[in-house]
Coordinates of C-alpha atoms in Angstrom, one line a residue:
X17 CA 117.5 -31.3 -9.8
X18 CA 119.3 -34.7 -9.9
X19 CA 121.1 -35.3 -6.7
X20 CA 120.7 -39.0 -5.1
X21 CA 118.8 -39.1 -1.9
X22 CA 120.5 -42.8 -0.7
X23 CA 122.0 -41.1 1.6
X24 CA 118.9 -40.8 3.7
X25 CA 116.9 -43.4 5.4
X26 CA 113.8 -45.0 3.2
X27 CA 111.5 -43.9 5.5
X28 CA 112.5 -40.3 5.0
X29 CA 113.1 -40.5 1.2
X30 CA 109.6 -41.7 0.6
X31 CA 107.8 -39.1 2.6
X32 CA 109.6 -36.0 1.6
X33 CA 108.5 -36.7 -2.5
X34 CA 104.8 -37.3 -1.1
X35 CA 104.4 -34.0 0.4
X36 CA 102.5 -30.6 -1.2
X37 CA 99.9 -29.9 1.1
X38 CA 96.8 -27.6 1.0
X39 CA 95.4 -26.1 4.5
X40 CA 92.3 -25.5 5.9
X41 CA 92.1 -22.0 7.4
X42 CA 89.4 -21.6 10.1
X43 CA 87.6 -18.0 10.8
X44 CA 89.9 -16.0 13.3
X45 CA 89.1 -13.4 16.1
X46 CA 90.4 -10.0 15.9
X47 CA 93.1 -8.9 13.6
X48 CA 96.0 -7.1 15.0
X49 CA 96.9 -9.3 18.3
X50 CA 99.6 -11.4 20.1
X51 CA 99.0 -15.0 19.1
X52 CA 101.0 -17.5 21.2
X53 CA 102.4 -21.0 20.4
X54 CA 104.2 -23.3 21.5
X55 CA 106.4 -26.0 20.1
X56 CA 108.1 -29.2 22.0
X57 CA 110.4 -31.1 19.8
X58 CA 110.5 -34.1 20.5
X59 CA 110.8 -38.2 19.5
X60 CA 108.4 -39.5 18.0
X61 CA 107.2 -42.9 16.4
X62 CA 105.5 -42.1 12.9
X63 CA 104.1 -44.6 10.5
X64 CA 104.1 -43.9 6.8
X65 CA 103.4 -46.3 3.7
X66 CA 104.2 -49.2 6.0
X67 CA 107.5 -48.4 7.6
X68 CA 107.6 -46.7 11.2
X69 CA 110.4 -44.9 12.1
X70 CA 111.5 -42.3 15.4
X71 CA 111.4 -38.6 13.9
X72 CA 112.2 -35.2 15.2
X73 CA 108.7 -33.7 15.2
X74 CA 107.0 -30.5 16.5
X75 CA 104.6 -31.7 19.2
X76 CA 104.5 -34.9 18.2
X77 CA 103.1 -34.4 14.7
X78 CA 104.3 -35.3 11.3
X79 CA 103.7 -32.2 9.1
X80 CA 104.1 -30.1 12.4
X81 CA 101.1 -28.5 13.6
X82 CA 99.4 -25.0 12.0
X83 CA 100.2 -21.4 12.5
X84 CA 97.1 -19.1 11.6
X85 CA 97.7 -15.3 11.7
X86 CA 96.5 -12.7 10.1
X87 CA 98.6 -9.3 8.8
X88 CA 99.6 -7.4 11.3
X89 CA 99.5 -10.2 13.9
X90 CA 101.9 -10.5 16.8
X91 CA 103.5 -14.0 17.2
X92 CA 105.5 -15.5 20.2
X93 CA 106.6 -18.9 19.7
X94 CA 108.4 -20.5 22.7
X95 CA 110.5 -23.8 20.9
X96 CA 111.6 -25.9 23.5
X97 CA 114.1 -28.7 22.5
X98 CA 113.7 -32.0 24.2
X99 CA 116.1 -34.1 21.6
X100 CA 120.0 -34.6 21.5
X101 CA 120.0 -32.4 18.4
X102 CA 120.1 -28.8 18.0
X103 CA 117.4 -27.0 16.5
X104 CA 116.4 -23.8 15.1
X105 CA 113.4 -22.8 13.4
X106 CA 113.2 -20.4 10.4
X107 CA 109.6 -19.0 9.2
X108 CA 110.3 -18.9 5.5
X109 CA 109.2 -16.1 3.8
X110 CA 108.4 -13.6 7.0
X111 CA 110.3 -10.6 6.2
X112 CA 111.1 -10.3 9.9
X113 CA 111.2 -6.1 9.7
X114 CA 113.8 -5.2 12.4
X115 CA 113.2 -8.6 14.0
X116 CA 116.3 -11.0 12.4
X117 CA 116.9 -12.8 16.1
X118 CA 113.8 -14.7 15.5
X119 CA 114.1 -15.4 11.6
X120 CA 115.9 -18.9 12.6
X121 CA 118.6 -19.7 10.7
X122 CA 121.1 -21.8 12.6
X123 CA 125.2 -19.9 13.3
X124 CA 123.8 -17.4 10.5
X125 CA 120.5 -15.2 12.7
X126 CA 121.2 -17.0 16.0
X127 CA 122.9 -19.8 18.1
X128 CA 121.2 -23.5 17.7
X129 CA 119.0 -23.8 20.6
X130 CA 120.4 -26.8 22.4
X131 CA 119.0 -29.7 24.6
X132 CA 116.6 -28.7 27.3
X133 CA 117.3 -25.1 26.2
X134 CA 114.0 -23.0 25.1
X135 CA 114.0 -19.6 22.5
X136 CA 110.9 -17.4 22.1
X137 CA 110.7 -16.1 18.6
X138 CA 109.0 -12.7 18.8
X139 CA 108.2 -11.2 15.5
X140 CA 105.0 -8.9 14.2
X141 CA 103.6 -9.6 10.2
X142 CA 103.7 -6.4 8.2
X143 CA 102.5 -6.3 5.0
X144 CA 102.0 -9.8 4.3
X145 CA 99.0 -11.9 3.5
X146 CA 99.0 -15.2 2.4
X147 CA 100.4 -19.4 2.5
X148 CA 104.2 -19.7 3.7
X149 CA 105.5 -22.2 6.0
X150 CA 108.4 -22.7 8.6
X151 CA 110.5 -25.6 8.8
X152 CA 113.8 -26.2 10.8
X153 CA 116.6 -24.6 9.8
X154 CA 119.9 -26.9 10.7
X155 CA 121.7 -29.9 9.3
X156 CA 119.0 -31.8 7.4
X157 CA 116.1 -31.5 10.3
X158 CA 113.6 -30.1 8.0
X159 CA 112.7 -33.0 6.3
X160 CA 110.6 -34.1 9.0
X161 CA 110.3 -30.7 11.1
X162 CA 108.3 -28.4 9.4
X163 CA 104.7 -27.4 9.0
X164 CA 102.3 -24.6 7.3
X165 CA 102.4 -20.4 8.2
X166 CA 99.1 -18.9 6.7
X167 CA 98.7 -15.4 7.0
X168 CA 94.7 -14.4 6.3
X169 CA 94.4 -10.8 5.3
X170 CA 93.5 -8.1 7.9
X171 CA 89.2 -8.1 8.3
X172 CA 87.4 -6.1 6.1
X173 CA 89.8 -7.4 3.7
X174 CA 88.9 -9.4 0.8
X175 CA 91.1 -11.4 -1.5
X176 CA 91.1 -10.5 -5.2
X177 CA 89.4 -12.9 -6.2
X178 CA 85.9 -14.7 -5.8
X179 CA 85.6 -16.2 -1.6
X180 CA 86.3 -19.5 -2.2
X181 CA 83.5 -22.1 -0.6
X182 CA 86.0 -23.7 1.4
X183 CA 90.0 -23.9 2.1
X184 CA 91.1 -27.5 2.5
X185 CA 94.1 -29.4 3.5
X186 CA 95.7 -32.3 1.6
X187 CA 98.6 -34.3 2.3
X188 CA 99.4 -36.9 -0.2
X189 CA 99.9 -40.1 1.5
X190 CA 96.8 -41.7 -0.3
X191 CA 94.8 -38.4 1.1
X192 CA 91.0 -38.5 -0.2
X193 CA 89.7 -35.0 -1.3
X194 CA 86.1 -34.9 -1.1
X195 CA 84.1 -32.2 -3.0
X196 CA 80.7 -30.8 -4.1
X197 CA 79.6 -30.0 -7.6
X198 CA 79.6 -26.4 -8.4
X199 CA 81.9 -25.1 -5.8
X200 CA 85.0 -23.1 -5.6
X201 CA 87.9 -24.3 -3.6
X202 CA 91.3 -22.2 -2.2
X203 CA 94.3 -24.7 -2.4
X204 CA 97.4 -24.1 -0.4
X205 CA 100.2 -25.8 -2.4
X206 CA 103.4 -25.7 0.2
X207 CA 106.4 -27.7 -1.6
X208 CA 108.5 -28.9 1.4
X209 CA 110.3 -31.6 0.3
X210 CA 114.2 -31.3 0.4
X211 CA 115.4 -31.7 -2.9
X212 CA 112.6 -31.7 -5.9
X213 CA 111.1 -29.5 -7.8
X214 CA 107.6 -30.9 -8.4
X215 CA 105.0 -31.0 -10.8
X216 CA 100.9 -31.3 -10.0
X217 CA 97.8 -31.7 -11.4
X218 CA 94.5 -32.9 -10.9
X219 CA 92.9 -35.1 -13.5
X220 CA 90.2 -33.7 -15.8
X221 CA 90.3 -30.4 -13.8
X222 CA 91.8 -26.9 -14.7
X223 CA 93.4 -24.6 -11.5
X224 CA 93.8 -20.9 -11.4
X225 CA 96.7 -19.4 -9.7
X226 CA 96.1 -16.7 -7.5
X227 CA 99.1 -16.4 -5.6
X228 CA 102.6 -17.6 -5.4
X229 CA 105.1 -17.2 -1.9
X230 CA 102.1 -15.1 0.2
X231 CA 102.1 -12.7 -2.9
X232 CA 99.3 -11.9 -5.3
X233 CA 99.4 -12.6 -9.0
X234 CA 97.4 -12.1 -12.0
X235 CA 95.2 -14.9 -12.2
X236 CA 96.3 -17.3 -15.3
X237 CA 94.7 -20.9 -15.7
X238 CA 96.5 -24.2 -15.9
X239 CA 96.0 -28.1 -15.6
X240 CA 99.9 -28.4 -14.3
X241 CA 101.7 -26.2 -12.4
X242 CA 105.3 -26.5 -11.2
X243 CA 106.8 -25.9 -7.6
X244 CA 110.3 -25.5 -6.3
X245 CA 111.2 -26.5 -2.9
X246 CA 110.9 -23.4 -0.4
X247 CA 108.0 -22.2 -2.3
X248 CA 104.2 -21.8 -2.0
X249 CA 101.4 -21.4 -4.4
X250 CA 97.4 -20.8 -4.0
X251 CA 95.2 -21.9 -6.7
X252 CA 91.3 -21.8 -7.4
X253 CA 89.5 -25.2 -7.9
X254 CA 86.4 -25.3 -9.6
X255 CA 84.3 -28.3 -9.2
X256 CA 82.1 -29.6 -12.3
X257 CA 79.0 -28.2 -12.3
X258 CA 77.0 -32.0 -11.9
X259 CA 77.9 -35.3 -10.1
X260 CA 80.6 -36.4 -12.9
X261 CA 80.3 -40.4 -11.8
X262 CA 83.8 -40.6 -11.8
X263 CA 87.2 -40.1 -9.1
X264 CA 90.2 -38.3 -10.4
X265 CA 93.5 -38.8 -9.1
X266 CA 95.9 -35.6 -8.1
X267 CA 99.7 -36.4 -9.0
X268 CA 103.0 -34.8 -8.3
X269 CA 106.3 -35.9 -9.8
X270 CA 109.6 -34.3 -9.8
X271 CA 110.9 -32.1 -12.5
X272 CA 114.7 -33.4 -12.8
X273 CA 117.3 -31.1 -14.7
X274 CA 120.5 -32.7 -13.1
X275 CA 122.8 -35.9 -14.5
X276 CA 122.7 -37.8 -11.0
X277 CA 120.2 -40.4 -9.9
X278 CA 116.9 -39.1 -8.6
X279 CA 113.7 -40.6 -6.5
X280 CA 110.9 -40.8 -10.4
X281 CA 108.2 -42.3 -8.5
X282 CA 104.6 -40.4 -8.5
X283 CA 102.8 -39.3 -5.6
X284 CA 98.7 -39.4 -5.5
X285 CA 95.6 -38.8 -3.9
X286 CA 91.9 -38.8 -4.6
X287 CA 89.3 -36.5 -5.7
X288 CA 86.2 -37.9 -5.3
X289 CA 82.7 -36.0 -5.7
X290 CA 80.2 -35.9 -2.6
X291 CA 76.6 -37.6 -3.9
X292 CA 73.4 -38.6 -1.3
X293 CA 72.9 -40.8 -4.2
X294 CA 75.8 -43.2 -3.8
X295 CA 77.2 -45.3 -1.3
X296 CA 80.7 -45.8 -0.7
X297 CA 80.6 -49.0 -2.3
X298 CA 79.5 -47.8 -5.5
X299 CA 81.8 -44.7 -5.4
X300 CA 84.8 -47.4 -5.3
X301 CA 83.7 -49.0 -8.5
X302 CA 83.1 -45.1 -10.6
X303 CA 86.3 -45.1 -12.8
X304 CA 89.4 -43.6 -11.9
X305 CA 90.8 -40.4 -14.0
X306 CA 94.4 -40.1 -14.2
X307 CA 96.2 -36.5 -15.1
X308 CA 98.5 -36.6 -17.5
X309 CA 102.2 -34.9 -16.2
X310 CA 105.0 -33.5 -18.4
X311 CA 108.2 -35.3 -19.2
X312 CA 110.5 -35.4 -16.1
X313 CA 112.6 -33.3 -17.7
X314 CA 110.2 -30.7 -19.4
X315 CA 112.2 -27.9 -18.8
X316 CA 110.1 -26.3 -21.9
X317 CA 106.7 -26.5 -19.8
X318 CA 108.3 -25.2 -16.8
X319 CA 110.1 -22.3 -18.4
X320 CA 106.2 -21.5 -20.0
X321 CA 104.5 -21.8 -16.3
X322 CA 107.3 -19.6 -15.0
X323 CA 106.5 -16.7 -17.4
X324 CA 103.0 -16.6 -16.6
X325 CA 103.3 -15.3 -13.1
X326 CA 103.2 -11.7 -12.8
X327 CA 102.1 -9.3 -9.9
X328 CA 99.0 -8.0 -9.6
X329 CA 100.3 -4.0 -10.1
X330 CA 96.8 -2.4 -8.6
X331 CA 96.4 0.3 -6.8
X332 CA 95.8 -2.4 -3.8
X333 CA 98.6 -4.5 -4.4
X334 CA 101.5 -2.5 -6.2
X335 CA 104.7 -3.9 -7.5
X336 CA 107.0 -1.7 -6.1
X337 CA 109.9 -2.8 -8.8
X338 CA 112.8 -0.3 -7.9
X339 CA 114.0 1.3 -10.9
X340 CA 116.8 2.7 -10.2
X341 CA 119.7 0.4 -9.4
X342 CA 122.6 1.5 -6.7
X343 CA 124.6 -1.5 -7.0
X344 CA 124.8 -4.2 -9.5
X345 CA 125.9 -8.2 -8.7
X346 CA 126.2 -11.1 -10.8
X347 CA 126.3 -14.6 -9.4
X348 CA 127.9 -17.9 -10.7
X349 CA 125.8 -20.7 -9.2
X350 CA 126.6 -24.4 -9.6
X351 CA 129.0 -27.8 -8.5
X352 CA 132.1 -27.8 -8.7
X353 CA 134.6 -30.0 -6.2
X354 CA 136.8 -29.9 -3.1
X355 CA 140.6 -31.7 -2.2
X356 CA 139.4 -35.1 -0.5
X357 CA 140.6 -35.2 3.5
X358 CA 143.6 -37.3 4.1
X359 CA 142.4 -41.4 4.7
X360 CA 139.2 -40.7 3.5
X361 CA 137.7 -41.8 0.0
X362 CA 135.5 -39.7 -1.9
X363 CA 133.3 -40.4 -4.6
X364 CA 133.6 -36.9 -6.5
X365 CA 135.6 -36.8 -9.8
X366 CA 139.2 -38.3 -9.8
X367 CA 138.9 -39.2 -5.8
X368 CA 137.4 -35.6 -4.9
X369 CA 134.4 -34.6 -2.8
X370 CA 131.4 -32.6 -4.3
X371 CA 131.1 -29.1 -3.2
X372 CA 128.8 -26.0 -4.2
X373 CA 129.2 -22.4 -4.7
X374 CA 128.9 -18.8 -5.3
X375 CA 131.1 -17.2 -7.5
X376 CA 133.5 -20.1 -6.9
X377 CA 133.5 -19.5 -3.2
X378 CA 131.9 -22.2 -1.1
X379 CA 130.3 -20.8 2.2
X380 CA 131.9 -22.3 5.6
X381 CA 129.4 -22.1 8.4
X382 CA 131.0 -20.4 11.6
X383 CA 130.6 -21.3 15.2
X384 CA 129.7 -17.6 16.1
X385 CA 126.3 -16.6 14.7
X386 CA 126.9 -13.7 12.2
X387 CA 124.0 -11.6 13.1
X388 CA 126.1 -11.3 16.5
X389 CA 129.0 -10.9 15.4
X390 CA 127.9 -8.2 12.7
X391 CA 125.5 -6.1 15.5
X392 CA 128.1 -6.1 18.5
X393 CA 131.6 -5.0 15.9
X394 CA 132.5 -8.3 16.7
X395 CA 133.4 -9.5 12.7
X396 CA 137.1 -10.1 12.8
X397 CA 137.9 -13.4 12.7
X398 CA 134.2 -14.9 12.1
X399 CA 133.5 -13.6 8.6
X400 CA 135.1 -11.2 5.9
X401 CA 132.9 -8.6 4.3
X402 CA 134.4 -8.9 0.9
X403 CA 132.3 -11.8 -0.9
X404 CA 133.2 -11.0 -4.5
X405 CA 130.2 -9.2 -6.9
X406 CA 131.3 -11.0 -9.7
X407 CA 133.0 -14.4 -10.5
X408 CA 136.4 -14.4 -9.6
X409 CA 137.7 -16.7 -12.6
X410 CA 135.5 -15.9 -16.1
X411 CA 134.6 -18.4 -18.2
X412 CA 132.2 -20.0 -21.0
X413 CA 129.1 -20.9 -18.0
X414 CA 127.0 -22.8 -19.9
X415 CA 129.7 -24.9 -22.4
X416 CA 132.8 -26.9 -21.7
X417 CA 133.4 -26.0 -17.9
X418 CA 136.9 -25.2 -16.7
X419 CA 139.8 -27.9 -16.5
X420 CA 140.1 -26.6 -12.5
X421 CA 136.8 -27.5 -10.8
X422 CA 137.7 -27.0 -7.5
X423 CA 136.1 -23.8 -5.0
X424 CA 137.7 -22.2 -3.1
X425 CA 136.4 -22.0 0.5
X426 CA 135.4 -18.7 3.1
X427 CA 132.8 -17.0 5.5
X428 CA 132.3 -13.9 3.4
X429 CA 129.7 -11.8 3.4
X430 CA 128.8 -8.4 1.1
X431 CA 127.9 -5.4 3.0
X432 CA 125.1 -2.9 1.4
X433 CA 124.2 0.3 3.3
X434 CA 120.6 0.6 4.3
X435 CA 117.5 1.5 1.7
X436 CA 120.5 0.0 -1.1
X437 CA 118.7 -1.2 -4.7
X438 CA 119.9 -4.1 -5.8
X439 CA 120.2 -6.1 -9.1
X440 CA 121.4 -9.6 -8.9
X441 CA 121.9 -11.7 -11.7
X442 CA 122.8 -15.3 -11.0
X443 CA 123.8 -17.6 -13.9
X444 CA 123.6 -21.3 -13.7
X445 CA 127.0 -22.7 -14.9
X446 CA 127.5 -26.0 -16.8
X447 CA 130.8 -27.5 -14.0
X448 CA 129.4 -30.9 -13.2
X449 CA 126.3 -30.4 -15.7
X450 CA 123.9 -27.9 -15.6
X451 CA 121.2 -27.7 -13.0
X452 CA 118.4 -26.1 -11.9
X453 CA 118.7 -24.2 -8.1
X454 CA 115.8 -22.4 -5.8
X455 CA 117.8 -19.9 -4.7
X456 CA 115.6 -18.4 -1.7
X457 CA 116.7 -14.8 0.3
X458 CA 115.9 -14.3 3.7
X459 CA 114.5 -10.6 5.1
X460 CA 112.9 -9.7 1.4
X461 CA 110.5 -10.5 -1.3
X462 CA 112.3 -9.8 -4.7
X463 CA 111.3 -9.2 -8.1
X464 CA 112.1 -11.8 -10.9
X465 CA 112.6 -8.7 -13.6
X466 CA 114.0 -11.3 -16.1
X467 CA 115.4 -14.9 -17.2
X468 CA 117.1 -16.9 -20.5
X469 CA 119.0 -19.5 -21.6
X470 CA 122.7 -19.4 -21.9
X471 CA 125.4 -16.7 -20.7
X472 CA 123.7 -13.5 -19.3
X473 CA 124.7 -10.8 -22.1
X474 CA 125.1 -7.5 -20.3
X475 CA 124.3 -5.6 -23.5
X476 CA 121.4 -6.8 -24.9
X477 CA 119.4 -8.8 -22.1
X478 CA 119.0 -5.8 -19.7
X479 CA 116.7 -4.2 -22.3
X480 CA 114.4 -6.9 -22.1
X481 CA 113.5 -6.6 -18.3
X482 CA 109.6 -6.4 -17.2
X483 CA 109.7 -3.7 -14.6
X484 CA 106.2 -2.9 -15.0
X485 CA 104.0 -6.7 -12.8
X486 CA 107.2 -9.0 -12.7
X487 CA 106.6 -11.7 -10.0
X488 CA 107.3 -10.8 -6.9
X489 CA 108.4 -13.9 -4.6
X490 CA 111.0 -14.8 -2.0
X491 CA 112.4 -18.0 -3.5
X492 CA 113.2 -18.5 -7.5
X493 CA 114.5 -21.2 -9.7
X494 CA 117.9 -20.5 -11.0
X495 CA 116.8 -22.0 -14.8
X496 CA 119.2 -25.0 -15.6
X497 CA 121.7 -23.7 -18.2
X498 CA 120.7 -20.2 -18.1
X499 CA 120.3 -17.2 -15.6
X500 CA 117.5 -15.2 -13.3
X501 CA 117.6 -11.3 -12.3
X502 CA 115.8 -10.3 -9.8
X503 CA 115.7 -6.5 -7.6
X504 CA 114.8 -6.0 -4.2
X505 CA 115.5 -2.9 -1.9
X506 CA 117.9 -3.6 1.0
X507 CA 115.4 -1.7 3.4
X508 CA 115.9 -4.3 6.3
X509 CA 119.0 -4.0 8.7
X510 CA 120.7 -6.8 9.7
X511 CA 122.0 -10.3 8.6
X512 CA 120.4 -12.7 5.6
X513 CA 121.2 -16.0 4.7
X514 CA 120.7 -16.5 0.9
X515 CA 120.6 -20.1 0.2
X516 CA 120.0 -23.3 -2.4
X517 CA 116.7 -24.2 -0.9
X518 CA 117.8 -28.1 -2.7
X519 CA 118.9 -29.4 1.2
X520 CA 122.5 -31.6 -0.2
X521 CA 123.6 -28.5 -2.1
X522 CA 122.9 -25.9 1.0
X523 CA 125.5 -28.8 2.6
X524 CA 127.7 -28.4 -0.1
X525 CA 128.3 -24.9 0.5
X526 CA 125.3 -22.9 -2.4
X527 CA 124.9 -20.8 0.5
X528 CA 126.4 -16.7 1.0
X529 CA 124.7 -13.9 3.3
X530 CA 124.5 -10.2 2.9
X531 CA 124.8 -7.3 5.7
X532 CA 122.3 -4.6 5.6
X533 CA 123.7 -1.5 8.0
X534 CA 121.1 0.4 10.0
X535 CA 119.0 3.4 8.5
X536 CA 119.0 6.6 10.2
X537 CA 115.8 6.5 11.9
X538 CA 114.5 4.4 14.8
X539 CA 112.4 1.8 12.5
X540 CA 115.0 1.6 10.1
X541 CA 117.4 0.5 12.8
X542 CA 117.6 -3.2 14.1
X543 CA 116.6 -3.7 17.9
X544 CA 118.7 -5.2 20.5
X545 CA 118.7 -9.1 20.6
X546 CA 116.2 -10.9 22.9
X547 CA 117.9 -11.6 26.5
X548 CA 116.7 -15.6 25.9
X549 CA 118.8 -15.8 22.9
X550 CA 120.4 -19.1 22.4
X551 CA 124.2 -19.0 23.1
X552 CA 127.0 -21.0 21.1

């Protein structure tokens, strides 16, 4: 990604780069119960790297505070808005099973909720385990309204690998981890931040990974690993063995794909070793270990990290890959440019204004949520159910673009009847320059069955698909000059936002939803909406 953040004040710009963090997860009661929450939003005055600044928070805090379930778990969240803005909340990477009124989305699952107005989302977590987050899902909110969603699995339980000593939280703002020799630590990796993809590493120490977006994977070691925004990834720390007489420095930077200006600077915190046998003031003088982080660029190391993940496939934990295919879709994703508005001046190419799409069409938010719209017959005139399966205009995606670079503009929507397979290839296209895009789906985990550089052939890359452990995940980088399938089984009714999880192309219009019709039976149907639903 390469998109300028000057748009946004310092205080903001800083702080989004400096956050991955990694949760501590306490010991819960019972599994299988109604957990209750309850968020203000509200003004508050935060302090970061020596600039304070009024924020929209969650109860005051800045991450917003912890939700701890565990699968199976009922959860009502009442939000209440005490600021001028509108807010919604969207739990990113819930599947929300026959629940879309609460999975947040703002005109797209539900109405904003507005000042002094109050929504409870209501939804139950089935067959999930693991580290997601929620965040607020209108205009640019989430960069400082958001906070972690871990999921522990059902008691009785265990993960699939060794039970870690302890779970701990970081959050880079010059965060000290301390640790013992000779213990195993669970690390929560949650990449909020609005527009970077990041790399991390701690110096002088390897990391497994366990688990990427609440999902299981064959466990593969690293020193770096790479993380898009939107998604989440669990990795195993072990400590040395012995007191090392040394501190280590964890870094993130971003990984930068795009031709625009970017924010290069490195985030850190400490890792410094627990000893009886020193005092804090000789712990201060023990030299400092610095990791060593690829080139911003290095889209060779992150296409090598990406290949390594793969599902677990047990007996436990199956990848359910479908196989057969009903209906087949490939996506153009990528810039391209929009008319500037009479007595305005744009900054785009020849006087235009930047815009985004799929397949050439750039989404236009309506006024109407479309979840409402789409459950009461109530379509005509807030959304058209004919977004086009394949690019409109062909062209060479990955050379010389087009001479026209303009989109063209529309609410549309594609319509897939219920328990629907689904192969979606999206292709990065060069208009503008080539660029990376986390493309996350909302209502489903997916499979990433395959990926390449240059124009998706047809013929010969289908052949190549793993649909035996390919990683299974919710949100997935759309490689920079080159393409992603993925599959996933439309087995949820009702209305889901697909998205560039990169917040200044999500405004641009990288954004399309699909409509999954109701099943036949009674759980594959989508219930009523909640009478507190937030109104336009």
């Amino acid at each position: 990604m390469g998109v300028s953040l000057l748009s946004l004040p310092a205080f903001t710009r800083i702080f989004i780069f400096s956050f991955i963090t990694l949760y501590l997860i306490p010991e819960l009661a019972l599994a299988g119960i109604t957990r209750h929450y309850k968020f203000d939003i509200k003004l508050q005055n935060v302090t970061r790297l020596c600039h304070t600044k009024s924020i929209v928070t969650v109860n005051g805090q800045f991450p917003g505070p912890r939700i701890v379930a565990r699968e199976g778990d009922r959860l009502l969240i009442k939000v209440v808005n005490h600021v001028q803005n509108n807010i919604s909340i969207h739990w990113h990477g819930i599947r929300q099973l026959q629940t879309g009124w609460a999975d947040g989305p703002a005109y797209v699952t539900q109405c904003p909720i507005q000042t002094s107005q109050s929504y409870v989302y209501n939804f139950t977590i089935v067959g999930q385990r693991g580290t997601l987050f929620w965040h607020a899902h209108i205009s640019w909110l989430r960069a400082t309204v958001y906070g972690p969603l871990i999921i522990l699995p059902k008691h009785g339980v265990l993960y699939p690998f060794a039970k870690p000593y302890k779970e701990i939280p970081i959050i880079f703002d010059t965060f000290k981890l301390k640790v013992k020799p000779g213990k195993t630590y669970l690390l929560r990796l949650i990449n909020a931040a609005l527009n970077d993809e990041l790399f991390f590493s701690i110096a002088n120490h390897s990391l497994t990974v366990v688990e990427a977006d609440a999902v299981y994977v064959k466990p593969f070691e690293t020193n770096t690993l790479l993380i898009a925004p939107g998604q989440t990834t669990n990795v195993v720390l072990k400590t040395k063995p012995h007191y090392p007489n040394a501190t280590f420095l964890m870094t993130a930077r971003p990984y930068v794909t795009g031709l625009g200006t970017f924010d290069n600077s490195t985030v850190a915190g400490i890792l410094e070793y627990e000893s009886p046998l020193h005092s804090a003031a000789s712990i201060r003088n023990l030299p400092l270990f610095k990791p060593s982080l690829p080139p911003l660029n290095d889209t060779s190391f992150a296409t090598n990290f990406t290949n390594k993940l793969r599902s677990l496939a047990s007996a436990q934990f199956p990848a359910n890959v479908p196989q057969k295919v009903d209906r087949h879709f490939f996506f153009t994703i990528g810039l391209g440019t929009s008319p500037c508005q009479q007595n305005q001046t744009c900054q785009g190419p020849n006087g235009t204004i930047f815009a985004a799409s799929i397949n050439n069409v750039s989404f236009v938010q309506s006024t109407t949520a479309l979840l409402q719209a789409h459950f009461f017959g109530q379509s005509n005139g807030v959304y058209t159910p004919d977004f086009p399966i394949t690019p409109i205009f062909p062209f060479n995606y990955t050379k010389n673009p087009p001479n026209n670079t303009m989109v063209s503009n529309g609410t549309k929507l594609v319509v897939l009847p219920f328990n629907t397979s689904v192969e979606l290839v999206m292709q990065d296209t060069s208009i503008l320059g080539a660029e990376s895009h986390p493309l996350h789906l909302h209502g489903f985990n997916f499979f990433v069955v395959g990926q390449g550089f240059g124009n998706f052939d047809p013929n010969k890359d289908p052949s190549k698909f793993n649909l035996v452990d390919p990683n299974e995940r919710n949100t997935v980088g759309v490689p920079s000059g080159g393409w992603v399938a993925i599959r996933f089984q439309a087995d949820n009714p009702g209305v889901w936002f697909m998205h560039c999880h990169l917040e200044i192309h999500t405004s641009w219009g990288l954004k399309m939803a699909w409509v999954v019709l109701d099943g036949k039976l009674p759980n594959q149907k989508l219930l009523p909406p909640p009478a507190d639903l937030p109104k336009c």
